Coordinates of C-alpha atoms (C1' of nucleotides) in Angstrom, one line a residue:
Chain A
M1 CA 88.8 71.3 100.4
T2 CA 91.9 70.3 98.6
P3 CA 95.0 71.8 100.2
V4 CA 96.6 74.8 98.6
R5 CA 99.8 74.1 96.7
V6 CA 101.6 76.9 95.1
R7 CA 105.1 77.3 93.6
F8 CA 107.8 79.7 92.7
A9 CA 109.4 78.6 89.4
P10 CA 112.4 80.8 88.5
S11 CA 114.7 80.1 85.6
P12 CA 118.3 80.1 86.8
T13 CA 119.7 82.6 84.2
G14 CA 120.9 85.2 86.7
F15 CA 120.5 86.4 90.2
L16 CA 117.2 86.6 92.1
H17 CA 115.7 89.9 91.3
I18 CA 113.2 92.1 93.1
G19 CA 110.3 91.1 90.9
G20 CA 111.0 87.4 91.4
V21 CA 111.1 88.0 95.2
R22 CA 107.7 89.6 95.1
T23 CA 106.2 86.8 93.1
A24 CA 107.7 84.3 95.5
L25 CA 106.5 86.3 98.5
F26 CA 102.8 86.4 97.4
N27 CA 102.9 82.7 96.7
W28 CA 104.5 82.1 100.0
L29 CA 102.1 84.3 102.0
Y30 CA 99.2 82.5 100.5
A31 CA 100.6 79.1 101.2
R32 CA 101.4 80.0 104.8
Q33 CA 98.0 81.6 105.3
Q34 CA 96.2 78.6 103.9
Q35 CA 98.5 76.2 105.6
G36 CA 99.3 74.9 102.2
V37 CA 102.5 73.9 100.5
F38 CA 105.1 76.2 98.9
I39 CA 107.2 74.6 96.2
L40 CA 110.5 75.7 94.7
R41 CA 111.0 74.6 91.2
I42 CA 113.9 75.5 89.0
E43 CA 113.0 75.8 85.3
D44 CA 116.3 75.0 83.7
T45 CA 115.3 73.5 80.4
D46 CA 117.3 76.1 78.5
Q47 CA 120.7 74.4 78.7
S48 CA 122.5 77.3 77.2
R49 CA 121.4 79.9 79.7
S50 CA 121.0 78.0 83.0
T51 CA 123.8 77.9 85.5
D52 CA 124.3 76.3 88.8
Q53 CA 125.6 79.5 90.1
S54 CA 122.2 81.1 89.4
I55 CA 120.5 78.3 91.3
Q56 CA 122.7 79.0 94.3
A57 CA 122.0 82.8 94.0
I58 CA 118.2 82.1 93.9
I59 CA 118.4 79.9 97.0
E60 CA 120.6 82.4 98.8
G61 CA 118.2 85.2 98.0
L62 CA 115.1 83.3 99.1
R63 CA 116.9 82.3 102.4
W64 CA 117.9 85.8 103.1
V65 CA 114.3 87.1 102.8
G66 CA 113.1 84.2 104.8
L67 CA 110.9 82.5 102.2
D68 CA 111.2 78.9 103.0
W69 CA 109.9 76.2 100.8
D70 CA 108.3 72.9 101.7
E71 CA 109.2 70.9 98.6
G72 CA 112.1 71.2 96.2
P73 CA 114.1 72.6 94.8
Y74 CA 113.0 70.4 91.9
R75 CA 115.0 70.8 88.7
Q76 CA 113.3 70.3 85.4
T77 CA 116.4 68.8 83.9
E78 CA 116.0 65.9 86.3
R79 CA 112.5 65.3 85.0
M80 CA 113.2 64.9 81.3
D81 CA 111.7 61.5 81.0
I82 CA 108.5 62.7 82.4
Y83 CA 108.0 65.4 79.9
R84 CA 109.0 63.1 77.0
S85 CA 106.6 60.5 77.9
H86 CA 103.7 62.9 78.2
A87 CA 104.7 64.5 74.9
M88 CA 104.6 61.0 73.4
N89 CA 101.2 60.5 74.8
L90 CA 100.0 63.6 73.0
L91 CA 101.6 62.4 69.8
E92 CA 99.9 59.1 70.0
G93 CA 96.6 60.7 70.8
G94 CA 96.9 62.9 67.7
Q95 CA 97.2 66.1 69.8
A96 CA 100.8 66.7 68.7
Y97 CA 102.7 66.3 65.5
W98 CA 106.3 66.3 64.2
C99 CA 107.5 69.5 62.6
V100 CA 110.5 69.3 60.3
C101 CA 110.8 73.0 59.7
K102 CA 114.3 74.2 60.4
A103 CA 114.9 76.9 63.0
D104 CA 116.4 79.3 60.6
E105 CA 113.6 78.8 58.1
L106 CA 111.1 79.6 60.8
E107 CA 113.0 82.6 61.8
A108 CA 113.1 83.9 58.2
R109 CA 109.3 83.3 57.8
R110 CA 108.6 85.1 61.0
K111 CA 110.6 88.1 59.9
E112 CA 108.8 88.1 56.6
A113 CA 105.4 88.0 58.2
E114 CA 106.4 90.8 60.5
T115 CA 107.5 93.1 57.6
K116 CA 104.2 92.4 55.9
G117 CA 102.5 93.5 59.1
L118 CA 101.2 90.0 59.8
S119 CA 101.2 88.0 63.0
P120 CA 104.6 86.3 63.4
R121 CA 103.0 83.0 64.0
Y122 CA 103.8 79.5 62.8
D123 CA 101.9 78.8 59.6
G124 CA 101.1 75.2 60.5
R125 CA 102.7 73.7 57.4
C126 CA 103.6 70.5 59.1
R127 CA 100.3 70.1 60.9
N128 CA 98.8 67.7 58.4
L129 CA 101.8 66.0 57.1
G130 CA 101.3 63.1 59.4
I131 CA 104.9 62.4 60.0
T132 CA 105.2 59.4 62.2
Q133 CA 108.9 58.6 62.2
P134 CA 110.9 61.8 61.4
S135 CA 114.0 60.8 59.5
G136 CA 116.2 63.8 60.5
E137 CA 115.8 66.5 63.2
A138 CA 112.3 67.3 64.2
A139 CA 110.5 69.1 66.9
L140 CA 107.2 68.1 68.4
R141 CA 104.4 70.7 68.2
F142 CA 101.2 70.8 70.2
K143 CA 98.0 70.9 68.1
A144 CA 96.3 74.0 69.6
P145 CA 92.6 74.5 69.2
Q146 CA 91.8 76.8 66.3
T147 CA 88.2 77.6 67.1
G148 CA 86.3 78.6 70.1
Q149 CA 87.5 80.5 73.1
T150 CA 89.7 79.9 76.1
V151 CA 88.5 81.6 79.3
V152 CA 90.8 82.4 82.1
D153 CA 89.2 83.3 85.4
D154 CA 92.1 85.1 86.9
L155 CA 92.4 85.6 90.7
I156 CA 93.6 89.1 90.2
K157 CA 92.5 90.3 86.9
G158 CA 89.1 88.6 86.7
R159 CA 87.6 86.9 83.7
I160 CA 89.7 87.2 80.5
V161 CA 88.5 85.7 77.2
F162 CA 90.9 84.7 74.5
D163 CA 89.9 83.8 71.0
N164 CA 91.5 80.5 70.1
T165 CA 92.2 81.8 66.6
V166 CA 95.2 83.6 68.0
L167 CA 96.7 80.4 69.3
D168 CA 99.9 79.0 67.8
D169 CA 101.0 75.4 67.5
L170 CA 103.7 75.6 70.1
I171 CA 106.8 73.5 70.0
I172 CA 106.7 71.3 73.1
L173 CA 109.7 69.2 72.4
R174 CA 112.8 70.7 70.8
S175 CA 114.7 68.7 68.2
N176 CA 117.3 68.1 70.9
G177 CA 114.7 66.3 72.9
Y178 CA 114.4 69.0 75.6
P179 CA 110.9 70.2 76.4
T180 CA 110.1 73.9 76.1
Y181 CA 108.9 76.1 78.9
N182 CA 105.2 76.1 78.0
F183 CA 105.1 72.4 78.1
S184 CA 107.2 71.6 81.1
V185 CA 105.3 74.1 83.3
V186 CA 102.0 72.4 82.4
V187 CA 103.3 68.9 83.1
D188 CA 104.9 70.0 86.3
D189 CA 102.1 72.1 87.6
A190 CA 99.7 69.2 86.9
L191 CA 101.9 66.5 88.3
M192 CA 102.8 68.6 91.4
H193 CA 99.1 69.3 91.9
I194 CA 99.6 73.0 91.9
T195 CA 96.2 74.5 92.8
H196 CA 97.1 78.2 92.2
V197 CA 99.5 79.3 89.5
V198 CA 100.6 82.8 90.5
R199 CA 103.2 84.4 88.4
G200 CA 104.1 87.7 86.7
D201 CA 101.7 89.5 84.4
D202 CA 104.1 88.8 81.5
H203 CA 102.8 85.3 81.5
L204 CA 99.2 86.3 81.0
T205 CA 99.2 85.5 77.3
N206 CA 100.9 82.2 78.0
T207 CA 97.9 81.0 80.0
P208 CA 95.5 80.5 77.0
R209 CA 98.3 78.4 75.4
Q210 CA 98.7 76.3 78.5
V211 CA 95.1 75.7 79.4
P212 CA 94.5 73.5 76.3
M213 CA 97.5 71.5 77.1
F214 CA 96.2 70.7 80.6
Q215 CA 93.0 69.6 78.9
A216 CA 94.7 67.5 76.2
L217 CA 96.8 65.8 78.9
G218 CA 93.7 65.1 80.8
F219 CA 94.7 67.2 83.9
P220 CA 92.5 69.5 85.9
V221 CA 93.2 73.2 85.1
P222 CA 94.5 75.1 88.1
Q223 CA 93.5 78.6 89.1
F224 CA 95.6 81.3 87.7
G225 CA 96.7 84.7 89.1
H226 CA 98.8 87.2 87.3
L227 CA 100.7 89.8 89.3
P228 CA 101.3 93.2 87.8
M229 CA 104.8 94.1 86.8
I230 CA 107.3 96.2 88.8
L231 CA 108.5 99.1 86.8
G232 CA 111.4 101.5 87.0
S233 CA 111.1 105.3 87.6
D234 CA 110.7 105.8 83.8
K235 CA 107.8 103.3 83.8
A236 CA 109.8 100.8 81.8
R237 CA 110.3 97.3 83.2
L238 CA 112.6 97.3 86.1
S239 CA 116.2 96.7 85.1
K240 CA 119.8 97.3 86.0
R241 CA 119.8 100.9 84.8
H242 CA 117.2 101.7 87.5
G243 CA 119.7 100.7 90.2
A244 CA 120.0 97.5 92.1
T245 CA 117.6 94.7 91.1
S246 CA 119.3 91.8 92.8
V247 CA 118.0 91.0 96.3
I248 CA 121.5 90.3 97.5
A249 CA 122.5 93.7 96.5
Y250 CA 120.0 95.0 99.0
K251 CA 121.5 92.8 101.6
D252 CA 124.9 94.3 100.8
M253 CA 123.6 97.8 100.9
G254 CA 122.5 97.3 104.5
Y255 CA 118.8 96.6 104.1
L256 CA 117.0 94.4 106.5
P257 CA 115.0 91.5 104.9
E258 CA 112.0 92.5 107.0
A259 CA 112.0 95.9 105.4
L260 CA 112.3 94.6 101.9
V261 CA 109.5 92.1 102.5
N262 CA 107.3 94.8 103.9
Y263 CA 108.0 97.1 101.0
L264 CA 107.5 94.5 98.4
A265 CA 104.2 93.3 100.0
R266 CA 102.9 96.8 99.9
L267 CA 104.0 97.3 96.3
G268 CA 101.0 96.0 94.6
W269 CA 99.0 95.0 97.6
S270 CA 97.3 97.0 100.4
Y271 CA 95.4 96.7 103.5
G272 CA 93.6 100.0 104.0
D273 CA 96.0 102.7 105.2
Q274 CA 98.4 100.4 106.9
E275 CA 102.0 100.6 105.9
L276 CA 103.9 98.6 108.5
F277 CA 103.3 94.8 108.7
S278 CA 105.1 92.2 110.6
R279 CA 105.5 88.9 108.8
S280 CA 102.8 87.2 110.7
E281 CA 100.5 90.1 110.0
L282 CA 101.2 89.8 106.3
I283 CA 100.3 86.1 106.5
E284 CA 97.1 86.9 108.3
K285 CA 96.0 89.8 106.2
F286 CA 97.1 88.9 102.7
N287 CA 94.4 88.4 100.1
W288 CA 94.0 88.4 96.3
K289 CA 91.3 90.9 96.3
N290 CA 93.5 93.7 97.4
V291 CA 96.3 92.9 95.0
Q292 CA 96.6 95.8 92.5
T293 CA 95.7 95.2 88.9
S294 CA 98.1 97.8 87.5
A295 CA 101.9 97.9 87.3
A296 CA 103.8 99.6 90.1
V297 CA 106.9 101.8 90.0
F298 CA 109.6 100.7 92.4
N299 CA 110.4 103.6 94.8
P300 CA 113.8 103.3 96.5
E301 CA 113.1 106.2 98.8
K302 CA 110.1 104.5 100.4
L303 CA 112.1 101.3 100.8
L304 CA 114.8 103.4 102.5
W305 CA 112.3 104.9 104.9
L306 CA 110.9 101.5 105.8
N307 CA 114.4 100.2 106.4
A308 CA 115.1 103.1 108.8
E309 CA 111.8 102.4 110.4
Y310 CA 112.8 98.7 111.1
L311 CA 116.3 99.8 112.2
K312 CA 114.9 102.1 114.9
T313 CA 112.0 100.0 116.1
G314 CA 113.4 96.5 115.7
P315 CA 114.9 94.7 118.6
P316 CA 118.4 96.3 119.0
E317 CA 120.0 92.9 119.8
A318 CA 118.9 91.6 116.4
V319 CA 120.1 94.8 114.7
A320 CA 123.4 94.5 116.5
R321 CA 123.8 91.0 115.2
T322 CA 123.2 91.8 111.6
L323 CA 125.5 94.8 111.9
V324 CA 128.5 92.7 112.9
P325 CA 129.5 91.6 109.4
F326 CA 129.4 95.2 108.3
L327 CA 131.6 96.2 111.1
E328 CA 134.0 93.5 110.3
Q329 CA 134.1 94.5 106.7
A330 CA 134.8 98.1 107.8
G331 CA 137.7 96.8 109.8
L332 CA 136.4 98.1 113.1
F333 CA 136.9 94.9 115.0
D334 CA 140.3 94.5 116.6
P335 CA 140.7 90.8 117.3
S336 CA 142.7 91.6 120.4
H337 CA 139.9 93.7 121.8
P338 CA 136.7 91.8 121.4
V339 CA 133.7 94.0 121.8
P340 CA 131.1 92.9 124.4
Q341 CA 127.7 92.2 122.8
E342 CA 125.9 94.3 125.3
W343 CA 128.0 97.3 124.5
L344 CA 127.3 96.8 120.8
V345 CA 123.6 96.8 121.6
Q346 CA 124.0 100.1 123.5
L347 CA 125.8 101.5 120.6
V348 CA 123.0 100.5 118.2
V349 CA 120.4 102.2 120.5
L350 CA 122.6 105.3 120.5
V351 CA 122.7 105.8 116.7
R352 CA 119.8 103.8 115.3
E353 CA 117.5 106.7 114.7
R354 CA 120.1 108.4 112.6
A355 CA 120.9 105.5 110.3
K356 CA 118.9 104.5 107.3
T357 CA 120.9 101.4 106.4
L358 CA 123.4 99.1 108.2
V359 CA 126.1 100.6 106.0
D360 CA 125.0 104.0 107.2
M361 CA 125.0 102.8 110.7
V362 CA 128.7 101.7 110.4
E363 CA 129.5 105.3 109.7
W364 CA 127.6 106.6 112.7
V365 CA 129.2 104.0 114.9
K366 CA 132.8 104.5 113.9
P367 CA 133.8 107.3 116.4
Y368 CA 133.1 105.0 119.3
F369 CA 135.6 102.4 118.4
G370 CA 139.2 102.7 119.4
E371 CA 140.8 104.5 122.4
S372 CA 141.6 107.8 120.8
V373 CA 139.5 110.4 118.9
V374 CA 140.0 110.7 115.2
W375 CA 139.1 114.3 114.3
E376 CA 137.5 115.5 111.1
E377 CA 140.0 118.2 110.3
E378 CA 137.4 120.9 109.6
A379 CA 135.6 120.2 112.8
A380 CA 138.8 120.2 114.9
T381 CA 140.1 123.4 113.3
K382 CA 136.8 125.2 114.0
F383 CA 136.2 124.0 117.6
L384 CA 139.4 122.8 119.2
T385 CA 140.9 126.3 119.4
P386 CA 143.1 128.1 122.0
A387 CA 140.1 130.2 122.7
N388 CA 138.1 127.2 123.7
A389 CA 140.9 125.5 125.6
P390 CA 140.4 127.1 129.0
V391 CA 136.8 126.1 129.4
L392 CA 137.6 122.6 128.1
R393 CA 140.3 122.4 130.8
K394 CA 137.8 123.4 133.5
L395 CA 135.3 120.9 132.3
L396 CA 137.9 118.1 132.3
E397 CA 139.0 119.0 135.8
R398 CA 135.5 118.9 137.1
F399 CA 134.8 115.6 135.4
V400 CA 137.9 114.2 136.9
S401 CA 136.8 115.3 140.3
L402 CA 133.6 113.3 139.9
S403 CA 134.6 109.9 141.0
G404 CA 132.4 107.5 139.1
F405 CA 130.3 108.0 136.0
S406 CA 126.7 109.0 136.1
K407 CA 125.0 110.6 133.2
Q408 CA 122.9 112.8 135.4
A409 CA 125.8 114.0 137.6
W410 CA 128.0 114.7 134.6
E411 CA 125.2 116.6 132.8
E412 CA 124.6 118.6 135.9
Q413 CA 128.2 119.5 136.2
F414 CA 128.4 120.4 132.6
K415 CA 125.4 122.8 132.8
R416 CA 126.7 124.4 135.9
L417 CA 129.9 125.2 134.1
V418 CA 127.9 126.7 131.2
D419 CA 126.0 128.8 133.6
E420 CA 129.0 130.1 135.5
E421 CA 130.8 131.0 132.3
G422 CA 127.8 132.8 131.0
M423 CA 127.8 130.7 127.9
K424 CA 125.1 129.2 125.9
M425 CA 124.8 125.4 125.9
G426 CA 125.8 125.1 122.3
Q427 CA 129.0 127.1 122.8
L428 CA 130.4 124.4 125.0
A429 CA 128.5 121.4 123.6
Q430 CA 130.0 121.7 120.1
P431 CA 133.7 121.8 121.2
V432 CA 133.1 118.9 123.5
R433 CA 131.3 117.0 120.8
V434 CA 134.2 117.4 118.5
A435 CA 136.6 116.5 121.4
L436 CA 134.7 113.3 122.1
T437 CA 133.7 112.1 118.6
G438 CA 135.8 114.1 116.3
R439 CA 132.7 115.3 114.5
T440 CA 130.2 118.1 114.6
A441 CA 127.2 115.8 114.5
S442 CA 126.5 113.1 117.0
P443 CA 123.8 111.8 119.3
G444 CA 123.2 113.6 122.6
L445 CA 126.4 114.4 124.4
F446 CA 125.7 112.7 127.6
D447 CA 124.6 109.5 125.8
V448 CA 127.8 109.6 123.9
M449 CA 129.7 109.9 127.2
E450 CA 127.8 106.9 128.6
V451 CA 128.7 104.7 125.6
L452 CA 132.3 105.9 125.7
G453 CA 132.6 105.3 129.4
R454 CA 134.4 107.4 132.0
E455 CA 137.9 106.6 131.1
R456 CA 137.6 107.2 127.4
T457 CA 135.6 110.3 127.9
L458 CA 138.3 111.7 130.0
S459 CA 141.2 110.6 127.9
R460 CA 139.6 111.9 124.7
L461 CA 138.9 115.2 126.4
Q462 CA 142.5 115.4 127.4
Q463 CA 143.7 114.5 124.0
S464 CA 141.5 117.1 122.4
L465 CA 142.5 119.7 125.0
A466 CA 146.1 119.2 124.1
R467 CA 145.3 119.8 120.4
A468 CA 143.3 122.9 121.3
E469 CA 146.1 124.4 123.3
A470 CA 148.7 123.7 120.7
A471 CA 146.6 125.1 117.8
H472 CA 147.5 128.5 116.5
A473 CA 145.0 131.2 117.1
Chain B
rG1 C1' 100.9 94.5 62.9
rU2 C1' 97.8 91.1 66.0
rC3 C1' 96.1 89.7 70.8
rC4 C1' 95.9 90.7 76.1
rC5 C1' 96.3 93.8 80.5
rC6 C1' 96.1 98.6 82.8
rA7 C1' 94.8 104.0 83.9
rU8 C1' 93.3 108.4 91.4
rC9 C1' 98.7 113.4 94.1
rG10 C1' 105.9 112.9 91.4
rU11 C1' 105.7 107.6 93.6
rC12 C1' 103.0 103.5 96.6
rU13 C1' 98.0 103.4 97.5
rA14 C1' 92.4 104.0 100.0
rG15 C1' 87.8 104.8 97.8
rC16 C1' 85.3 101.8 92.6
rC17 C1' 82.4 95.7 92.9
rU18 C1' 77.3 97.4 96.3
rG19 C1' 76.9 105.5 92.5
rG20 C1' 75.5 110.4 97.1
rC21 C1' 79.3 109.8 103.6
rC22 C1' 84.9 112.5 98.4
rU23 C1' 85.4 120.0 99.5
rA24 C1' 89.0 112.5 97.2
rG25 C1' 91.9 109.8 102.7
rG26 C1' 96.8 107.7 104.2
rA27 C1' 102.1 106.8 103.2
rC28 C1' 107.1 108.1 100.9
rG29 C1' 109.5 112.4 99.0
rC30 C1' 109.4 117.8 99.0
rC31 C1' 108.5 122.7 101.5
rG32 C1' 107.5 125.4 106.2
rG33 C1' 107.2 125.5 111.6
rC34 C1' 107.8 123.4 116.6
rC35 C1' 111.2 120.8 119.8
rU36 C1' 116.6 121.2 120.4
rU37 C1' 123.7 121.0 122.8
rU38 C1' 124.8 119.4 116.8
rC39 C1' 122.8 115.8 113.4
rA40 C1' 118.8 112.9 113.3
rA41 C1' 114.3 111.3 115.3
rG42 C1' 109.5 113.1 116.9
rC43 C1' 105.3 116.4 116.5
rC44 C1' 102.3 120.1 113.7
rG45 C1' 101.1 122.3 109.0
rG46 C1' 101.5 122.9 103.5
rC47 C1' 102.0 121.7 98.2
rA48 C1' 100.0 117.9 95.1
rA49 C1' 95.7 113.4 91.7
rC50 C1' 90.2 111.0 89.8
rA51 C1' 94.0 110.8 81.6
rC52 C1' 90.4 112.8 77.9
rG53 C1' 85.5 112.8 75.4
rG54 C1' 80.7 111.1 75.3
rG55 C1' 76.6 108.8 77.6
rU56 C1' 73.3 106.6 81.9
rU57 C1' 71.4 109.1 86.4
rC58 C1' 68.3 113.9 90.4
rG59 C1' 73.6 112.8 91.4
rA60 C1' 79.6 109.5 88.6
rA61 C1' 86.4 108.8 90.8
rU62 C1' 82.7 104.9 91.2
rC63 C1' 78.3 102.1 85.8
rC64 C1' 78.5 101.9 80.0
rC65 C1' 80.9 103.3 75.2
rG66 C1' 84.9 105.6 72.7
rU67 C1' 89.7 108.0 72.4
rU68 C1' 94.5 108.7 74.1
rG69 C1' 98.4 107.0 76.9
rG70 C1' 101.4 103.1 79.3
rG71 C1' 102.7 98.0 79.8
rG72 C1' 103.0 92.9 78.3
rA73 C1' 102.9 88.7 74.8
rC74 C1' 103.5 86.9 69.8
rA75 C1' 111.2 82.0 69.9
rC76 C1' 113.4 74.8 69.0
rC77 C1' 114.0 81.8 76.0
rA78 C1' 111.5 81.4 80.5

RNA sequence: GUCCCCAUCGUCUAGCCUGGCCUAGGACGCCGGCCUUUCAAGCCGGCAACACGGGUUCGAAUCCCGUUGGGGACACCA
């Protein structure tokens, strides 16, 4: 058995988008499952559109989702001589020819053909000119087969037959000496011994153009697999107007990479009714057979649900760690009062089932930072009233009389007071909630007290009592 | 225009290959209820789909043909 070698080959013309991540993920999963090799290759032969910044963005994105590569990143612009020499081999073998048609002429002819309702293909006028030493600018074209069929046995779509009459004589070397995509991929996939070329569905019709090149070059043809596209809610190809498409945008919005990976894996692949997969489970269970053949609509709500799921079931220590940069950004860290890690973990446990993202979590966690309460005006006006002041005072006195802090003891004391006053739980709980957190919604009151600690619970009660007493009826 | 791919709840999907177990299952979302000190979470329940038309068959979501619809490709982009 030859070892599995797969690759992810993005072009660095922008950030790493969701569709790219899924393509990379499926390749990566297969490589890890088969104990094969996952290669990162940057297809930057388009000088005008490629940027180093994009390469960095791709690398940053892959790292964030934890898709590590075993070889690369290779850059095609560093392999120019290789493509040129293989192109020359084709020329010498009579499988390629010089084309002296000008780019704008080709463009004009293409347009003309289109208006006549014809195929906008190259008409092959230089094919039999036999130019050996072009005097001016010339591009090298591959002599594509014109008869017969090219059969692609796709890992995902099955057997697909293309009539070779639809094939075009593709340019493989531009007049500036740079190879074109369809040629450099073939040379690289062959030379890098790629066993499975797995890419987006949009490359499906590139495959019958590439297969004859493998053959002309004398290389074995790899297996192909074409992943269905990811669409936006309007069923059009996923793009900016559907919301965020950059992976890093998801990082910034407070998503966990595990959640994104889980979501993307399930988008277009399934394993019975299972929805939640750990990374090792994905590696173990992934297979081509259950990859969907049809396009999938990206559903942000389901991703959000998954993220919430990971937030509340993941190890709180890890969640706390990833939360830190978000807390810093929100200015919640006072450098003179470093926050103990274990308190942060406690805080995460306190709020995690209410937050759907880390950004969300910051909001939930805000009331527990700082000595004093910051009230939401509406909440304070409604609950910190002179009418509520006497019972708040009684509660404060009783809490003060309890020496240490124990959740059970304080809860018991609280309920006894409710009983004695003939109140309902909620009648006291809401004012106290506002007194402690400044808000009308919070986790369980006694859990809140525990995280706040005895001193802050008492001081915040005191502070809120003062406001209640001073408020006008 | 030509070629290629695709078609199950609003969305992701199971089932399709190897027809009967499908009165079509799960998940997200939505709606209702329970729980409850608030908000969540959790639990229970509900709404909701085999694109259409022909075949084949005792029987079709499943096999075949056609139609329609959606997507992709047709660059000296990748």
